[in-house]
């Protein structure tokens, strides 16, 4: 196809390189997809193509737009799933409203830095009324996305939910990350996110140099406030991506088990999902929130 380039994104330094394979039709329109989310008295988890894109279990409302492109691998049907829960700590009250959440899937015409007023609405609040007394509700729907790229990373991965010692392998990766961070090897720590970050840059049409600036900001923010990583404990194993991704969440608050700790009351949960490509001999961070 004219204008269809095959690319392998790589690091520019001399560290071990990790590559992301993808194709990009440079002549096609660069559509960006967002999910407008407004909650009224509920907690929720949103998944796109069986990958969590947002979890909100705080005791207050949420109002914002969620970027969807980084969870869209290619053009076609995208499966959206929303799990609703009563506000944490008030489960006995069920939902405060029959329509606890308002959703709009929007397609922005421009790519790189889309004008927030220049969009088409694909769907508006498709969720029906929820009966009072309900304490858990799941809604599933679909929409069609048209993007110029194809990132077949999950097609390259094996299922993890059939590996007998998968929990041990996951903990090894978590502890390796913990060690790198606490030894202040920040560049090596961030390198573990290479594949995920490259995928985000491709799917969101980043200009050259933008991801490097974001990486620097993230590391500067982390190391300024957080010197340690909380113990990897009190967790449960969860599989996503049709069994090809795995993560650990805390049993108590349902947040990511990997969390930067300031030694006091503040912590930073770092949510990521591990996968294993057929070409690799170990688990890698392939997705992040």
Tab-separated table of C-alpha atoms in Angstrom:
chain	number	residue	atom	x	y	z
A	1	UNK	CA	0.000	0.000	0.000
A	2	UNK	CA	1.337	3.430	-0.914
A	3	UNK	CA	2.535	5.273	2.208
A	4	UNK	CA	2.405	2.211	4.442
A	5	UNK	CA	5.666	2.033	6.369
A	6	UNK	CA	6.906	-0.820	8.523
A	7	UNK	CA	8.721	0.473	11.589
A	8	UNK	CA	10.752	-0.743	14.507
A	9	UNK	CA	10.927	1.883	17.248
A	10	UNK	CA	14.206	1.769	19.166
A	11	UNK	CA	16.113	3.581	21.867
A	12	UNK	CA	18.852	5.963	20.796
A	13	UNK	CA	21.280	5.178	23.618
A	14	UNK	CA	23.640	2.252	24.046
A	15	UNK	CA	21.500	0.238	26.453
A	16	UNK	CA	19.910	-3.047	25.421
A	17	UNK	CA	17.333	-2.218	22.779
A	18	UNK	CA	13.718	-3.344	22.900
A	19	UNK	CA	11.761	-3.041	19.690
A	20	UNK	CA	8.095	-2.462	18.934
A	21	UNK	CA	6.917	-3.693	15.541
A	22	UNK	CA	4.105	-1.756	13.886
A	23	UNK	CA	2.884	-0.390	10.561
A	24	UNK	CA	1.701	3.161	9.880
A	25	UNK	CA	-0.179	4.446	6.831
A	26	UNK	CA	1.279	7.929	6.599
A	27	UNK	CA	-1.375	9.055	4.105
A	28	UNK	CA	-4.376	8.154	6.274
A	29	UNK	CA	-6.186	10.508	8.646
A	30	UNK	CA	-4.978	10.435	12.221
A	31	UNK	CA	-8.102	9.947	14.300
A	32	UNK	CA	-7.960	10.167	18.082
A	33	UNK	CA	-10.579	8.547	20.314
A	34	UNK	CA	-11.597	9.693	23.779
A	35	UNK	CA	-14.113	8.557	26.368
A	36	UNK	CA	-15.839	11.408	28.184
A	37	UNK	CA	-16.701	10.129	31.661
A	38	UNK	CA	-18.853	11.869	34.289
A	39	UNK	CA	-19.779	9.911	37.415
A	40	UNK	CA	-22.526	10.461	39.974
A	41	UNK	CA	-22.029	8.485	43.175
A	42	UNK	CA	-20.244	5.374	41.942
A	43	UNK	CA	-16.891	3.708	41.564
A	44	UNK	CA	-15.997	2.177	38.222
A	45	UNK	CA	-13.495	0.312	36.100
A	46	UNK	CA	-13.344	0.861	32.334
A	47	UNK	CA	-11.796	-1.731	30.017
A	48	UNK	CA	-11.162	-1.477	26.296
A	49	UNK	CA	-10.479	-4.726	24.473
A	50	UNK	CA	-10.163	-6.446	27.865
A	51	UNK	CA	-7.455	-4.054	29.082
A	52	UNK	CA	-8.202	-1.660	31.980
A	53	UNK	CA	-7.860	1.975	30.955
A	54	UNK	CA	-9.195	3.629	34.109
A	55	UNK	CA	-10.116	2.604	37.641
A	56	UNK	CA	-11.798	5.031	40.015
A	57	UNK	CA	-12.425	3.799	43.546
A	58	UNK	CA	-12.062	7.097	45.385
A	59	UNK	CA	-14.879	8.607	47.420
A	60	UNK	CA	-15.514	11.484	45.046
A	61	UNK	CA	-16.906	11.961	41.556
A	62	UNK	CA	-14.845	11.731	38.389
A	63	UNK	CA	-15.186	14.060	35.434
A	64	UNK	CA	-12.733	13.829	32.565
A	65	UNK	CA	-11.699	12.488	29.181
A	66	UNK	CA	-9.825	9.204	28.841
A	67	UNK	CA	-7.446	8.649	25.937
A	68	UNK	CA	-8.383	5.445	24.101
A	69	UNK	CA	-5.881	5.233	21.249
A	70	UNK	CA	-3.145	3.544	23.245
A	71	UNK	CA	-5.534	0.631	23.867
A	72	UNK	CA	-6.611	0.397	20.216
A	73	UNK	CA	-4.311	-1.957	18.299
A	74	UNK	CA	-5.803	-1.485	14.830
A	75	UNK	CA	-8.873	-0.326	12.922
A	76	UNK	CA	-12.099	-2.229	13.456
A	77	UNK	CA	-14.515	-3.096	16.244
A	78	UNK	CA	-13.403	-2.072	19.752
A	79	UNK	CA	-15.004	-3.689	22.794
A	80	UNK	CA	-15.787	-1.356	25.680
A	81	UNK	CA	-16.685	-2.702	29.121
A	82	UNK	CA	-17.636	-0.714	32.232
A	83	UNK	CA	-17.911	-2.261	35.689
A	84	UNK	CA	-19.870	-0.206	38.237
A	85	UNK	CA	-19.601	-0.376	42.016
A	86	UNK	CA	-21.070	1.732	44.830
A	87	UNK	CA	-18.728	4.332	46.300
A	88	UNK	CA	-16.085	2.559	48.376
A	89	UNK	CA	-17.049	2.622	52.045
A	90	UNK	CA	-20.733	3.073	51.245
A	91	UNK	CA	-21.520	-0.254	49.605
A	92	UNK	CA	-24.660	-0.644	51.707
A	93	UNK	CA	-26.174	2.385	49.972
A	94	UNK	CA	-26.006	0.805	46.520
A	95	UNK	CA	-25.811	3.435	43.766
A	96	UNK	CA	-26.753	7.016	44.541
A	97	UNK	CA	-28.336	7.518	41.141
A	98	UNK	CA	-30.199	5.371	38.604
A	99	UNK	CA	-27.784	6.623	35.963
A	100	UNK	CA	-24.516	6.746	37.923
A	101	UNK	CA	-22.302	7.516	34.949
A	102	UNK	CA	-22.500	9.504	31.718
A	103	UNK	CA	-20.345	8.348	28.809
A	104	UNK	CA	-19.571	9.699	25.373
A	105	UNK	CA	-17.202	8.077	22.897
A	106	UNK	CA	-15.726	10.833	20.750
A	107	UNK	CA	-13.615	10.736	17.611
A	108	UNK	CA	-11.358	13.719	17.088
A	109	UNK	CA	-10.533	14.499	13.494
A	110	UNK	CA	-7.007	15.758	14.036
A	111	UNK	CA	-4.216	13.630	15.446
A	112	UNK	CA	-1.194	15.139	17.127
A	113	UNK	CA	-2.753	17.818	19.353
A	114	UNK	CA	-6.482	17.573	18.574
A	115	UNK	CA	-8.741	20.581	18.869
A	116	UNK	CA	-11.141	19.515	21.610
A	117	UNK	CA	-14.033	21.168	19.750
A	118	UNK	CA	-13.397	19.331	16.489
A	119	UNK	CA	-14.945	15.907	17.061
A	120	UNK	CA	-17.698	13.503	16.065
A	121	UNK	CA	-19.759	11.816	18.780
A	122	UNK	CA	-19.933	8.063	18.225
A	123	UNK	CA	-22.198	7.205	21.152
A	124	UNK	CA	-23.815	9.082	24.039
A	125	UNK	CA	-24.647	7.558	27.401
A	126	UNK	CA	-25.629	4.082	26.143
A	127	UNK	CA	-26.047	2.729	29.681
A	128	UNK	CA	-29.635	1.974	30.755
A	129	UNK	CA	-31.031	2.793	34.181
A	130	UNK	CA	-29.654	0.687	37.017
A	131	UNK	CA	-32.170	-0.676	39.493
A	132	UNK	CA	-31.893	0.498	43.079
A	133	UNK	CA	-30.336	-2.085	45.368
A	134	UNK	CA	-27.849	-3.217	42.722
A	135	UNK	CA	-24.309	-3.421	44.101
A	136	UNK	CA	-22.453	-4.506	40.958
A	137	UNK	CA	-23.331	-3.786	37.358
A	138	UNK	CA	-21.491	-4.515	34.115
A	139	UNK	CA	-22.227	-2.843	30.802
A	140	UNK	CA	-20.632	-3.866	27.513
A	141	UNK	CA	-20.817	-2.180	24.130
A	142	UNK	CA	-18.810	-1.802	20.920
A	143	UNK	CA	-17.723	0.971	18.592
A	144	UNK	CA	-15.778	1.128	15.342
A	145	UNK	CA	-12.397	2.863	15.259
A	146	UNK	CA	-10.468	3.958	12.199
A	147	UNK	CA	-6.740	4.434	12.872
A	148	UNK	CA	-3.753	4.550	10.473
A	149	UNK	CA	-1.579	2.169	12.485
A	150	UNK	CA	-1.483	-1.532	13.287
A	151	UNK	CA	0.329	-2.601	16.466
A	152	UNK	CA	0.033	-6.414	16.649
A	153	UNK	CA	1.765	-6.742	20.001
A	154	UNK	CA	-0.848	-8.987	21.631
A	155	UNK	CA	-0.882	-11.201	18.538
A	156	UNK	CA	2.801	-11.794	19.262
A	157	UNK	CA	2.137	-12.854	22.872
A	158	UNK	CA	1.373	-16.192	24.491
A	159	UNK	CA	-1.350	-16.874	27.042
A	160	UNK	CA	-0.112	-16.485	30.604
A	161	UNK	CA	-3.070	-17.919	32.494
A	162	UNK	CA	-1.977	-21.461	31.603
A	163	UNK	CA	1.612	-21.137	32.898
A	164	UNK	CA	1.852	-23.037	36.238
A	165	UNK	CA	4.492	-20.778	37.854
A	166	UNK	CA	3.231	-17.483	36.451
A	167	UNK	CA	2.849	-15.913	39.911
A	168	UNK	CA	6.508	-16.585	40.675
A	169	UNK	CA	7.576	-15.085	37.333
A	170	UNK	CA	5.466	-11.976	37.923
A	171	UNK	CA	6.911	-11.440	41.398
A	172	UNK	CA	10.417	-11.745	39.982
A	173	UNK	CA	9.706	-8.878	37.602
A	174	UNK	CA	8.112	-6.770	40.328
A	175	UNK	CA	11.056	-7.303	42.665
A	176	UNK	CA	13.527	-6.532	39.881
A	177	UNK	CA	11.752	-3.221	39.283
A	178	UNK	CA	11.731	-2.544	43.018
A	179	UNK	CA	15.482	-3.141	43.249
A	180	UNK	CA	16.278	-0.893	40.290
A	181	UNK	CA	14.215	1.936	41.709
A	182	UNK	CA	15.558	1.735	45.250
A	183	UNK	CA	19.142	1.611	43.947
A	184	UNK	CA	18.277	4.828	42.081
A	185	UNK	CA	18.939	3.273	38.696
A	186	UNK	CA	16.171	5.383	37.236
A	187	UNK	CA	17.212	5.086	33.587
A	188	UNK	CA	17.202	1.290	33.810
A	189	UNK	CA	13.911	1.402	35.697
A	190	UNK	CA	12.266	3.464	32.971
A	191	UNK	CA	13.823	1.271	30.290
A	192	UNK	CA	11.565	-1.536	31.540
A	193	UNK	CA	8.645	0.513	30.184
A	194	UNK	CA	10.186	0.931	26.713
A	195	UNK	CA	7.737	-1.207	24.745
A	196	UNK	CA	4.702	0.317	26.439
A	197	UNK	CA	5.994	3.860	25.982
A	198	UNK	CA	6.830	3.294	22.319
A	199	UNK	CA	3.331	1.919	21.761
A	200	UNK	CA	1.794	4.986	23.424
A	201	UNK	CA	3.899	7.302	21.243
A	202	UNK	CA	2.793	5.556	18.037
A	203	UNK	CA	-0.902	5.326	18.939
A	204	UNK	CA	-1.102	8.954	20.079
A	205	UNK	CA	0.897	10.302	17.116
A	206	UNK	CA	3.627	11.837	19.261
A	207	UNK	CA	6.129	14.085	17.572
A	208	UNK	CA	9.787	13.171	17.860
A	209	UNK	CA	11.182	14.070	21.262
A	210	UNK	CA	7.873	14.322	23.107
A	211	UNK	CA	8.114	10.925	24.806
A	212	UNK	CA	11.658	11.672	25.966
A	213	UNK	CA	10.399	14.860	27.621
A	214	UNK	CA	7.532	12.974	29.284
A	215	UNK	CA	9.917	10.290	30.530
A	216	UNK	CA	12.169	12.915	32.084
A	217	UNK	CA	9.213	14.567	33.805
A	218	UNK	CA	8.014	11.223	35.210
A	219	UNK	CA	11.414	10.261	36.582
A	220	UNK	CA	12.018	13.721	38.066
A	221	UNK	CA	8.623	13.612	39.804
A	222	UNK	CA	9.207	10.101	41.140
A	223	UNK	CA	12.689	10.492	42.538
A	224	UNK	CA	11.970	13.879	44.101
A	225	UNK	CA	9.219	12.556	46.371
A	226	UNK	CA	9.581	8.774	46.589
A	227	UNK	CA	12.727	6.914	47.661
A	228	UNK	CA	11.298	3.450	48.254
A	229	UNK	CA	8.864	0.933	46.833
A	230	UNK	CA	6.264	-0.610	49.136
A	231	UNK	CA	6.630	-4.361	49.850
A	232	UNK	CA	5.141	-6.621	47.167
A	233	UNK	CA	2.536	-8.305	49.360
A	234	UNK	CA	-1.201	-8.631	50.049
A	235	UNK	CA	-1.840	-8.928	46.339
A	236	UNK	CA	-3.951	-10.923	43.948
A	237	UNK	CA	-3.125	-11.929	40.385
A	238	UNK	CA	-5.399	-10.656	37.600
A	239	UNK	CA	-5.307	-11.552	33.908
A	240	UNK	CA	-6.399	-9.285	31.065
A	241	UNK	CA	-5.995	-9.101	27.306
A	242	UNK	CA	-7.737	-12.477	26.943
A	243	UNK	CA	-5.199	-14.107	29.226
A	244	UNK	CA	-2.136	-12.521	27.598
A	245	UNK	CA	-1.556	-9.791	30.189
A	246	UNK	CA	-1.124	-10.040	33.942
A	247	UNK	CA	-0.869	-7.615	36.853
A	248	UNK	CA	-0.953	-7.571	40.649
A	249	UNK	CA	-3.467	-5.483	42.583
A	250	UNK	CA	-3.784	-4.894	46.297
A	251	UNK	CA	-6.508	-6.944	47.971
A	252	UNK	CA	-7.479	-4.083	50.265
A	253	UNK	CA	-7.891	-1.059	48.005
A	254	UNK	CA	-7.884	-2.653	44.508
A	255	UNK	CA	-5.057	-0.354	43.400
A	256	UNK	CA	-1.769	-1.420	41.835
A	257	UNK	CA	0.466	-3.442	44.147
A	258	UNK	CA	3.587	-1.749	42.787
A	259	UNK	CA	3.579	1.593	44.554
A	260	UNK	CA	6.195	4.188	45.298
A	261	UNK	CA	6.252	5.037	48.997
A	262	UNK	CA	7.396	8.259	50.684
A	263	UNK	CA	7.650	6.554	54.072
A	264	UNK	CA	4.575	8.390	55.354
A	265	UNK	CA	0.965	8.551	54.214
A	266	UNK	CA	1.627	9.239	50.550
A	267	UNK	CA	2.161	6.647	47.826
A	268	UNK	CA	2.083	6.497	44.036
A	269	UNK	CA	0.513	3.331	42.552
A	270	UNK	CA	2.193	2.454	39.255
A	271	UNK	CA	-0.220	0.403	37.151
A	272	UNK	CA	1.246	-1.780	34.422
A	273	UNK	CA	0.525	-5.059	32.651
A	274	UNK	CA	3.084	-7.738	31.860
A	275	UNK	CA	3.064	-9.937	28.777
A	276	UNK	CA	5.389	-12.441	27.133
A	277	UNK	CA	6.122	-12.175	23.438
A	278	UNK	CA	6.957	-15.357	21.554
A	279	UNK	CA	10.308	-13.811	20.634
A	280	UNK	CA	11.206	-13.073	24.268
A	281	UNK	CA	12.281	-15.336	27.110
A	282	UNK	CA	10.809	-13.172	29.877
A	283	UNK	CA	7.863	-11.046	30.902
A	284	UNK	CA	7.839	-7.428	29.767
A	285	UNK	CA	5.739	-4.369	30.560
A	286	UNK	CA	3.532	-4.027	27.475
A	287	UNK	CA	0.731	-1.759	28.726
A	288	UNK	CA	0.338	0.856	31.448
A	289	UNK	CA	-2.370	3.206	32.665
